[in-house]
């Protein structure tokens, strides 16, 4: 079971919609389908209320109940996700620039947005020599151990950054993962000064990236783009060279966002 389940349940509002969102979060983020008793232990809701809410979600196609009594994400969620992804203006604006960056480097390119303590991947253009990576469109990754995440954190005002760092629960994914707010903050200061970030095999062993921050004029969108690939091909020297094209691509995306999403008269 994903360790985020308890915190998600505690953080939600107590209204009906908030409770339903807790259940969707728990089921969709679980590593395997959950039984009613699993959800009951995680959701902190009365048995009768929980049963009614799960039944409603199944009726609406948002969850599915298999023959063994286990709940899994429903196909209707896929329809929502597909429509959201296809119509996302940021992704559509960034798309040609991501493709150009992939063509120039031959490696995988990501577009991600900061949501809470996580980076949500909005788009991914696979490299010409794909290597299996955790990232998938729609997946969430911790902000403190990904290049896009750290690039996005470098954009936050000091007070918001301090609040976010105070709430992080650091998990060691590799020998290079940050395990304290102090070391992460020191790197974020470097990223702010230089304008780009690295992932030095911090989330996945053998995977490196260079990333540049990306934001909309009103700061409603804070995220980044990255060039990602296997460590045996992407030396730190090469990543430093690619810090230039990734920053230029980010700049072009932001300029297009300013023109196409700016104030309408």
Coordinates of C-alpha atoms in Angstrom, one line a residue:
X1 CA 0.0 0.0 0.0
X2 CA 1.3 3.5 -0.8
X3 CA 2.5 5.2 2.4
X4 CA 0.7 8.4 1.4
X5 CA -2.7 6.9 2.2
X6 CA -2.9 8.0 5.8
X7 CA -1.8 11.6 5.2
X8 CA -4.2 12.0 2.3
X9 CA -7.1 10.8 4.4
X10 CA -6.2 13.2 7.2
X11 CA -5.7 16.2 5.0
X12 CA -9.1 16.1 3.2
X13 CA -12.1 18.1 4.1
X14 CA -14.8 16.3 6.0
X15 CA -17.6 17.1 3.5
X16 CA -19.1 14.5 1.2
X17 CA -16.9 15.4 -1.8
X18 CA -13.8 15.5 0.3
X19 CA -14.6 12.0 1.6
X20 CA -15.2 10.7 -1.9
X21 CA -11.9 12.1 -3.0
X22 CA -10.1 10.4 -0.1
X23 CA -11.5 7.1 -1.3
X24 CA -10.5 7.8 -4.9
X25 CA -7.0 8.8 -3.8
X26 CA -6.6 5.7 -1.6
X27 CA -7.6 3.3 -4.4
X28 CA -5.8 4.9 -7.3
X29 CA -2.6 5.3 -5.4
X30 CA -2.5 1.8 -4.0
X31 CA 0.0 -0.6 -5.3
X32 CA -2.7 -3.3 -5.7
X33 CA -6.5 -3.4 -5.5
X34 CA -7.8 -2.9 -2.0
X35 CA -10.4 -4.8 0.0
X36 CA -13.2 -3.1 1.9
X37 CA -11.4 -3.8 5.2
X38 CA -8.2 -2.2 3.9
X39 CA -10.0 1.0 2.9
X40 CA -11.9 1.0 6.2
X41 CA -8.6 1.0 8.1
X42 CA -7.2 3.8 6.0
X43 CA -10.1 6.1 5.4
X44 CA -11.2 6.6 9.0
X45 CA -14.9 6.7 8.1
X46 CA -17.8 4.7 9.6
X47 CA -18.4 1.3 8.0
X48 CA -22.0 2.1 6.8
X49 CA -20.9 5.5 5.3
X50 CA -17.9 4.0 3.6
X51 CA -20.0 1.2 2.1
X52 CA -22.5 3.7 0.6
X53 CA -19.8 5.9 -0.8
X54 CA -17.9 3.0 -2.4
X55 CA -21.1 1.8 -3.9
X56 CA -21.8 5.2 -5.4
X57 CA -18.3 5.4 -6.9
X58 CA -18.7 1.9 -8.4
X59 CA -22.1 2.9 -9.8
X60 CA -20.6 5.9 -11.5
X61 CA -17.8 3.9 -13.0
X62 CA -15.1 5.7 -11.0
X63 CA -14.2 2.5 -9.2
X64 CA -14.5 -1.2 -10.1
X65 CA -15.3 -4.1 -7.8
X66 CA -13.8 -7.4 -8.9
X67 CA -15.1 -10.9 -8.0
X68 CA -12.8 -11.2 -5.0
X69 CA -14.2 -8.0 -3.4
X70 CA -11.3 -5.8 -4.2
X71 CA -11.6 -2.2 -5.4
X72 CA -9.6 -0.8 -8.3
X73 CA -9.7 2.4 -10.4
X74 CA -12.6 2.5 -12.8
X75 CA -12.5 3.0 -16.6
X76 CA -14.4 6.3 -16.3
X77 CA -11.3 7.8 -14.6
X78 CA -9.3 6.9 -17.8
X79 CA -11.8 8.9 -19.8
X80 CA -11.5 11.9 -17.5
X81 CA -7.7 11.7 -17.6
X82 CA -7.6 11.4 -21.4
X83 CA -9.8 14.4 -21.9
X84 CA -7.9 16.5 -19.4
X85 CA -4.6 15.5 -20.9
X86 CA -5.7 16.2 -24.5
X87 CA -7.1 19.6 -23.6
X88 CA -4.4 20.8 -21.2
X89 CA -3.3 24.2 -22.7
X90 CA 0.1 24.1 -21.0
X91 CA 0.9 20.7 -22.5
X92 CA -0.3 21.8 -26.0
X93 CA 1.8 24.9 -25.9
X94 CA 4.9 23.0 -24.7
X95 CA 4.4 20.0 -27.0
X96 CA 6.4 21.2 -30.0
X97 CA 9.2 22.5 -27.8
X98 CA 9.5 19.2 -26.0
X99 CA 9.7 17.4 -29.4
X100 CA 12.4 19.8 -30.6
X101 CA 14.4 19.2 -27.4
X102 CA 14.1 15.4 -27.8
X103 CA 15.2 15.6 -31.4
X104 CA 18.3 17.7 -30.4
X105 CA 19.4 15.4 -27.6
X106 CA 17.9 12.0 -28.5
X107 CA 16.9 11.5 -24.8
X108 CA 13.6 11.5 -23.0
X109 CA 12.0 14.9 -22.2
X110 CA 9.5 15.5 -19.4
X111 CA 7.1 18.3 -18.6
X112 CA 5.8 18.4 -15.0
X113 CA 3.9 20.7 -12.7
X114 CA 4.3 21.1 -8.9
X115 CA 1.2 20.0 -7.0
X116 CA 1.7 20.0 -3.2
X117 CA 4.8 18.0 -2.4
X118 CA 4.8 16.1 -5.8
X119 CA 5.6 16.6 -9.4
X120 CA 2.8 15.5 -11.8
X121 CA 4.0 14.6 -15.2
X122 CA 1.9 16.3 -17.9
X123 CA 3.9 15.0 -20.9
X124 CA 6.8 12.8 -21.8
X125 CA 8.6 12.4 -25.2
X126 CA 10.6 9.1 -25.2
X127 CA 14.1 9.1 -26.3
X128 CA 15.4 7.3 -29.4
X129 CA 17.0 4.7 -27.1
X130 CA 14.4 4.3 -24.4
X131 CA 15.4 3.0 -21.0
X132 CA 12.7 1.9 -18.6
X133 CA 11.9 4.7 -16.2
X134 CA 9.3 5.2 -13.4
X135 CA 7.9 8.3 -15.0
X136 CA 4.6 8.1 -16.8
X137 CA 2.1 10.8 -17.8
X138 CA -0.1 11.4 -14.8
X139 CA 2.3 9.9 -12.4
X140 CA 3.4 11.7 -9.3
X141 CA 7.0 11.8 -8.1
X142 CA 8.4 13.4 -4.9
X143 CA 9.6 17.0 -5.5
X144 CA 12.8 16.6 -3.4
X145 CA 14.5 13.9 -5.5
X146 CA 13.6 14.8 -9.1
X147 CA 15.1 17.4 -11.4
X148 CA 11.8 18.9 -12.4
X149 CA 10.7 19.0 -8.7
X150 CA 13.8 20.8 -7.4
X151 CA 13.6 23.2 -10.3
X152 CA 10.0 24.0 -9.4
X153 CA 10.9 24.4 -5.7
X154 CA 13.5 27.0 -6.7
X155 CA 10.6 29.3 -7.8
X156 CA 8.7 29.3 -4.5
X157 CA 8.8 32.3 -2.2
X158 CA 10.8 31.7 0.9
X159 CA 7.8 31.4 3.2
X160 CA 6.0 28.9 1.0
X161 CA 9.2 26.9 0.5
X162 CA 9.8 26.8 4.2
X163 CA 6.3 25.5 4.8
X164 CA 6.7 22.8 2.2
X165 CA 10.1 21.7 3.4
X166 CA 8.8 21.5 7.0
X167 CA 6.1 19.1 5.9
X168 CA 8.2 16.7 3.8
X169 CA 8.7 13.1 4.9
X170 CA 12.0 12.2 3.2
X171 CA 12.2 8.6 1.8
X172 CA 15.5 7.1 0.6
X173 CA 15.1 5.9 -2.9
X174 CA 18.8 5.6 -3.7
X175 CA 22.1 6.4 -2.0
X176 CA 21.9 9.9 -3.5
X177 CA 18.5 10.9 -2.2
X178 CA 18.2 14.0 0.0
X179 CA 17.2 13.0 3.5
X180 CA 17.0 16.4 5.2
X181 CA 15.5 19.8 4.5
X182 CA 18.9 21.4 5.2
X183 CA 20.7 19.6 2.4
X184 CA 17.8 20.1 0.0
X185 CA 17.5 23.8 0.8
X186 CA 21.3 24.3 0.1
X187 CA 20.8 22.7 -3.3
X188 CA 17.7 24.8 -4.1
X189 CA 19.7 27.9 -3.4
X190 CA 22.2 26.8 -6.0
X191 CA 19.5 26.1 -8.5
X192 CA 18.0 29.5 -7.9
X193 CA 21.4 31.1 -8.7
X194 CA 22.2 29.0 -11.8
X195 CA 18.7 28.5 -13.3
X196 CA 18.8 24.7 -13.7
X197 CA 18.7 21.6 -11.6
X198 CA 20.1 18.1 -11.7
X199 CA 18.8 14.7 -10.7
X200 CA 21.9 12.8 -9.7
X201 CA 20.3 9.3 -9.6
X202 CA 18.3 10.5 -6.6
X203 CA 14.9 8.9 -7.5
X204 CA 16.0 6.0 -9.6
X205 CA 19.5 4.4 -9.6
X206 CA 21.1 4.8 -13.0
X207 CA 18.9 7.6 -14.1
X208 CA 20.1 11.3 -14.4
X209 CA 18.5 14.5 -15.7
X210 CA 19.0 18.2 -16.1
X211 CA 15.9 20.4 -15.6
X212 CA 14.9 24.0 -16.0
X213 CA 12.0 25.8 -14.1
X214 CA 8.9 26.8 -15.9
X215 CA 6.1 29.1 -14.7
X216 CA 3.1 31.1 -15.9
X217 CA 2.8 34.8 -15.4
X218 CA 0.4 34.5 -12.5
X219 CA 2.4 31.6 -11.0
X220 CA -0.6 29.3 -11.2
X221 CA 1.6 26.9 -13.1
X222 CA 4.9 26.1 -11.5
X223 CA 6.9 23.2 -12.8
X224 CA 9.7 22.4 -15.2
X225 CA 11.0 20.5 -18.1
X226 CA 13.9 18.0 -18.1
X227 CA 16.2 15.9 -20.3
X228 CA 16.5 12.4 -18.7
X229 CA 18.4 9.3 -19.5
X230 CA 20.7 6.6 -18.2
X231 CA 23.8 7.5 -16.3
X232 CA 26.0 5.5 -18.5
X233 CA 25.1 7.8 -21.4
X234 CA 24.5 11.1 -19.5
X235 CA 27.7 12.2 -17.8
X236 CA 27.5 15.2 -15.5
X237 CA 29.6 17.1 -18.0
X238 CA 27.1 16.4 -20.7
X239 CA 24.2 17.4 -18.5
X240 CA 25.9 20.7 -17.7
X241 CA 26.2 21.3 -21.5
X242 CA 22.5 20.5 -21.9
X243 CA 21.6 23.0 -19.2
X244 CA 21.7 25.6 -22.0
X245 CA 19.2 24.0 -24.4
X246 CA 16.8 23.0 -21.7
X247 CA 16.8 26.5 -20.3
X248 CA 16.3 27.9 -23.8
X249 CA 13.4 25.5 -24.4
X250 CA 11.8 26.6 -21.1
X251 CA 12.1 30.2 -22.1
X252 CA 10.4 29.6 -25.4
X253 CA 7.6 27.7 -23.7
X254 CA 7.1 30.5 -21.3
X255 CA 7.1 33.1 -24.1
X256 CA 4.4 31.1 -25.9
X257 CA 2.4 30.8 -22.7
X258 CA 2.6 34.6 -22.2
X259 CA 1.4 35.2 -25.8
X260 CA -1.4 32.6 -25.9
X261 CA -2.6 32.6 -22.3
X262 CA -2.1 36.2 -21.4
X263 CA -4.9 38.6 -20.5
X264 CA -7.7 38.6 -23.2
X265 CA -9.2 42.0 -24.1

